[in-house]
Short mmCIF file of C-alpha atoms in Angstrom, two decimals:
data_model
loop_
_atom_site.label_atom_id
_atom_site.label_comp_id
_atom_site.label_asym_id
_atom_site.label_seq_id
_atom_site.Cartn_x
_atom_site.Cartn_y
_atom_site.Cartn_z
CA UNK A 1 -28.98 -45.30 -44.36
CA UNK A 2 -29.47 -46.82 -41.06
CA UNK A 3 -26.95 -45.48 -38.59
CA UNK A 4 -23.98 -47.61 -37.29
CA UNK A 5 -24.85 -50.67 -39.03
CA UNK A 6 -22.38 -53.18 -38.32
CA UNK A 7 -22.25 -56.70 -37.35
CA UNK A 8 -20.34 -58.65 -34.87
CA UNK A 9 -20.61 -61.56 -32.29
CA UNK A 10 -21.49 -59.03 -29.42
CA UNK A 11 -24.64 -57.78 -31.22
CA UNK A 12 -26.04 -61.20 -31.22
CA UNK A 13 -25.22 -62.10 -27.57
CA UNK A 14 -27.71 -63.08 -24.85
CA UNK A 15 -28.82 -60.99 -21.82
CA UNK A 16 -25.91 -62.52 -19.90
CA UNK A 17 -23.76 -60.58 -22.01
CA UNK A 18 -25.53 -57.48 -21.32
CA UNK A 19 -25.43 -58.08 -17.39
CA UNK A 20 -21.57 -58.77 -17.78
CA UNK A 21 -21.13 -55.42 -19.61
CA UNK A 22 -23.58 -53.15 -17.58
CA UNK A 23 -24.18 -55.04 -14.22
CA UNK A 24 -26.82 -57.42 -13.21
CA UNK A 25 -29.52 -54.76 -13.64
CA UNK A 26 -27.95 -52.55 -16.34
CA UNK A 27 -28.35 -49.48 -14.04
CA UNK A 28 -25.72 -47.18 -15.96
CA UNK A 29 -27.11 -47.96 -19.50
CA UNK A 30 -30.78 -47.92 -18.42
CA UNK A 31 -30.47 -44.72 -16.33
CA UNK A 32 -28.35 -42.95 -19.34
CA UNK A 33 -31.13 -43.88 -21.93
CA UNK A 34 -33.75 -42.75 -19.52
CA UNK A 35 -32.03 -39.27 -19.02
CA UNK A 36 -31.87 -39.08 -22.62
CA UNK A 37 -35.58 -39.71 -23.20
CA UNK A 38 -36.28 -37.28 -20.52
CA UNK A 39 -34.25 -34.57 -21.87
CA UNK A 40 -35.92 -35.01 -25.06
CA UNK A 41 -39.47 -35.00 -23.83
CA UNK A 42 -38.66 -31.80 -21.75
CA UNK A 43 -36.70 -29.45 -24.27
CA UNK A 44 -37.92 -27.17 -26.93
CA UNK A 45 -34.45 -26.71 -28.39
CA UNK A 46 -34.61 -28.22 -31.76
CA UNK A 47 -30.59 -28.75 -31.86
CA UNK A 48 -30.94 -30.60 -28.51
CA UNK A 49 -33.51 -32.79 -29.60
CA UNK A 50 -31.77 -33.51 -32.97
CA UNK A 51 -28.53 -34.52 -30.86
CA UNK A 52 -30.71 -36.91 -28.55
CA UNK A 53 -32.54 -38.46 -31.38
CA UNK A 54 -29.25 -39.27 -32.94
CA UNK A 55 -27.87 -40.57 -29.91
CA UNK A 56 -30.94 -42.88 -29.55
CA UNK A 57 -31.03 -44.02 -32.99
CA UNK A 58 -27.32 -44.93 -32.60
CA UNK A 59 -28.25 -47.10 -29.26
CA UNK A 60 -30.98 -48.92 -31.56
CA UNK A 61 -28.38 -50.53 -33.81
CA UNK A 62 -27.30 -52.99 -31.22
CA UNK A 63 -29.72 -55.80 -30.09
CA UNK A 64 -28.30 -55.97 -26.55
CA UNK A 65 -30.23 -52.47 -25.97
CA UNK A 66 -33.73 -53.47 -27.27
CA UNK A 67 -35.16 -54.45 -23.90
CA UNK A 68 -34.26 -50.92 -22.43
CA UNK A 69 -35.55 -49.16 -25.48
CA UNK A 70 -38.75 -50.88 -25.24
CA UNK A 71 -39.22 -50.42 -21.48
CA UNK A 72 -38.44 -46.69 -22.15
CA UNK A 73 -40.93 -46.39 -25.24
CA UNK A 74 -38.19 -45.25 -27.46
CA UNK A 75 -39.72 -46.95 -30.28
CA UNK A 76 -42.71 -44.87 -30.01
CA UNK A 77 -40.49 -41.73 -29.75
CA UNK A 78 -39.05 -42.75 -33.08
CA UNK A 79 -42.37 -42.99 -34.47
CA UNK A 80 -43.37 -39.44 -33.08
CA UNK A 81 -40.14 -38.23 -34.52
CA UNK A 82 -41.26 -39.19 -38.10
CA UNK A 83 -44.00 -36.51 -37.79
CA UNK A 84 -41.72 -33.72 -37.02
CA UNK A 85 -41.30 -30.70 -39.07
CA UNK A 86 -37.65 -30.69 -38.75
CA UNK A 87 -35.91 -32.66 -41.48
CA UNK A 88 -32.94 -33.91 -39.25
CA UNK A 89 -35.07 -35.00 -36.25
CA UNK A 90 -37.01 -37.07 -39.07
CA UNK A 91 -33.66 -38.27 -40.55
CA UNK A 92 -32.63 -39.75 -37.03
CA UNK A 93 -35.91 -41.05 -36.38
CA UNK A 94 -36.28 -43.08 -39.37
CA UNK A 95 -32.65 -44.11 -38.66
CA UNK A 96 -33.48 -45.58 -35.46
CA UNK A 97 -36.53 -47.31 -36.62
CA UNK A 98 -34.26 -48.81 -39.31
CA UNK A 99 -31.75 -49.99 -36.73
CA UNK A 100 -34.40 -51.31 -34.65
CA UNK A 101 -37.15 -53.02 -37.08
CA UNK A 102 -35.06 -56.31 -37.83
CA UNK A 103 -36.11 -57.45 -34.52
CA UNK A 104 -39.31 -59.39 -34.67
CA UNK A 105 -40.76 -57.65 -31.41
CA UNK A 106 -39.78 -54.18 -32.47
CA UNK A 107 -41.20 -54.88 -36.05
CA UNK A 108 -44.53 -56.02 -34.81
CA UNK A 109 -44.58 -52.96 -32.57
CA UNK A 110 -43.87 -50.56 -35.61
CA UNK A 111 -46.48 -52.20 -37.70
CA UNK A 112 -49.24 -52.08 -35.12
CA UNK A 113 -48.73 -48.32 -34.34
CA UNK A 114 -49.13 -46.80 -37.73
CA UNK A 115 -45.27 -47.02 -38.41
CA UNK A 116 -45.58 -48.59 -41.86
CA UNK A 117 -47.57 -45.22 -43.20
CA UNK A 118 -45.22 -43.08 -41.35
CA UNK A 119 -41.99 -44.70 -42.93
CA UNK A 120 -43.80 -44.75 -46.35
CA UNK A 121 -44.18 -40.87 -45.92
CA UNK A 122 -40.46 -40.67 -45.58
CA UNK A 123 -39.90 -41.70 -49.13
CA UNK A 124 -40.75 -38.00 -50.26
CA UNK A 125 -38.40 -36.42 -47.80
CA UNK A 126 -35.77 -34.22 -49.19
CA UNK A 127 -32.83 -35.94 -47.41
CA UNK A 128 -31.34 -38.95 -49.33
CA UNK A 129 -30.42 -40.32 -45.91
CA UNK A 130 -33.82 -40.29 -44.80
CA UNK A 131 -34.92 -42.17 -48.03
CA UNK A 132 -32.45 -44.70 -47.71
CA UNK A 133 -33.29 -45.64 -43.99
CA UNK A 134 -37.05 -45.56 -45.16
CA UNK A 135 -36.15 -48.01 -48.05
CA UNK A 136 -34.24 -50.30 -45.66
CA UNK A 137 -36.92 -50.09 -43.07
CA UNK A 138 -39.60 -51.15 -45.47
CA UNK A 139 -37.47 -54.14 -46.77
CA UNK A 140 -37.29 -55.12 -43.23
CA UNK A 141 -40.82 -54.51 -42.19
CA UNK A 142 -42.32 -56.61 -45.11
CA UNK A 143 -44.29 -59.74 -43.73
CA UNK A 144 -47.21 -61.69 -45.07
CA UNK A 145 -49.38 -59.43 -42.64
CA UNK A 146 -48.02 -56.17 -43.84
CA UNK A 147 -47.16 -56.86 -47.38
CA UNK A 148 -50.42 -55.43 -48.78
CA UNK A 149 -49.98 -52.24 -46.99
CA UNK A 150 -46.10 -51.88 -48.25
CA UNK A 151 -46.24 -53.51 -51.48
CA UNK A 152 -48.95 -51.16 -52.82
CA UNK A 153 -49.08 -49.16 -56.24
CA UNK A 154 -47.81 -45.69 -54.82
CA UNK A 155 -44.71 -47.45 -53.13
CA UNK A 156 -44.04 -49.49 -55.89
CA UNK A 157 -44.23 -46.61 -58.35
CA UNK A 158 -41.84 -44.69 -55.95
CA UNK A 159 -39.22 -47.52 -55.95
CA UNK A 160 -39.25 -47.72 -59.95
CA UNK A 161 -38.44 -43.88 -59.89
CA UNK A 162 -35.63 -44.54 -57.10
CA UNK A 163 -34.28 -47.38 -58.95
CA UNK A 164 -33.35 -44.93 -61.56
CA UNK A 165 -31.73 -42.56 -59.24
CA UNK A 166 -28.13 -41.21 -59.62
CA UNK A 167 -27.32 -42.16 -56.19
CA UNK A 168 -26.19 -45.67 -56.26
CA UNK A 169 -27.21 -46.52 -52.91
CA UNK A 170 -30.89 -45.36 -53.44
CA UNK A 171 -30.73 -47.25 -56.82
CA UNK A 172 -29.48 -50.25 -55.40
CA UNK A 173 -31.76 -50.38 -52.46
CA UNK A 174 -35.01 -49.69 -54.68
CA UNK A 175 -33.74 -52.46 -56.99
CA UNK A 176 -33.57 -54.58 -53.94
CA UNK A 177 -37.11 -53.95 -52.83
CA UNK A 178 -38.69 -54.40 -56.23
CA UNK A 179 -36.77 -57.76 -56.74
CA UNK A 180 -37.66 -59.12 -53.28
CA UNK A 181 -41.16 -58.18 -52.61
CA UNK A 182 -42.60 -57.22 -56.03
CA UNK A 183 -44.11 -59.45 -58.70
CA UNK A 184 -44.23 -58.63 -62.41
CA UNK A 185 -48.00 -57.77 -62.22
CA UNK A 186 -47.61 -54.89 -59.82
CA UNK A 187 -44.59 -53.67 -61.58
CA UNK A 188 -46.28 -53.57 -64.87
CA UNK A 189 -49.22 -51.50 -63.30
CA UNK A 190 -46.69 -49.17 -61.88
CA UNK A 191 -44.88 -48.74 -65.05
CA UNK A 192 -48.34 -47.94 -66.67
CA UNK A 193 -49.05 -45.30 -64.21
CA UNK A 194 -45.64 -43.75 -64.81
CA UNK A 195 -46.36 -43.72 -68.66
CA UNK A 196 -49.50 -41.94 -68.18
CA UNK A 197 -48.10 -39.50 -66.02
CA UNK A 198 -45.31 -38.72 -68.31
CA UNK A 199 -47.79 -38.25 -71.21
CA UNK A 200 -50.03 -36.04 -69.12
CA UNK A 201 -47.05 -33.93 -68.56
CA UNK A 202 -45.98 -33.87 -72.11
CA UNK A 203 -49.56 -32.83 -73.33
#
C-alpha cells in the first residue's frame, strides 16, 4: 500500500515547523531532493532509478515536503513513473502518488494531468503492493468532479473481483471503495458483466 503512512502531529505542522527543522530556506532538504530528481533524470541504470523513486515516494508521505516536491515537479515524475515498464519503478511511483494525493493541491494536479487513468491502469499490475496503492489512491482521488472518471463500470467490476481476493488488505480496500463510492445501480451492472463473462467462459 502507500509507503511509510503513519500520522503524528508533526505531519500537520505549518511551514514554521519546516523552517525550524531545515532552516529558513530549507536549503538542505530542498537541495537533497533536487539532487535525487537530477540523478533520476540523468541515469539509465534501472536499479538506481528504482532506489531514487523509492526515496522520493517516502518523502511524499510527509506534508511538510509538499511545497518542495511541487517546486521540483516530483508529482509529474511519479506520473511518468506509472508508465515505466519496470514493475518496481511503477510500484514506488504509485506509492508516491498514494502518499501525496490526500493533499488537495496535489490531488488536483494529479487529476488535471492524466493521473486518474494512469492509476486505474495500475489495478492490473502484477504486484499486489502496486494494486493496494492504486486502490488507496483512487479512494483519495474521488471528488465530485472526478467521480465519473473513477467510479465507472470497468473500475467497479475490478473492485468487485478484488473484494473477493485472498489477500485481506486487497479485499478490505476494495470493499471500502465499493461502500464509499458506488451505488447499488452501478454495482448491479458490474455484477451482470461478471455473470456474462463467467457464462461466456463456461460456454
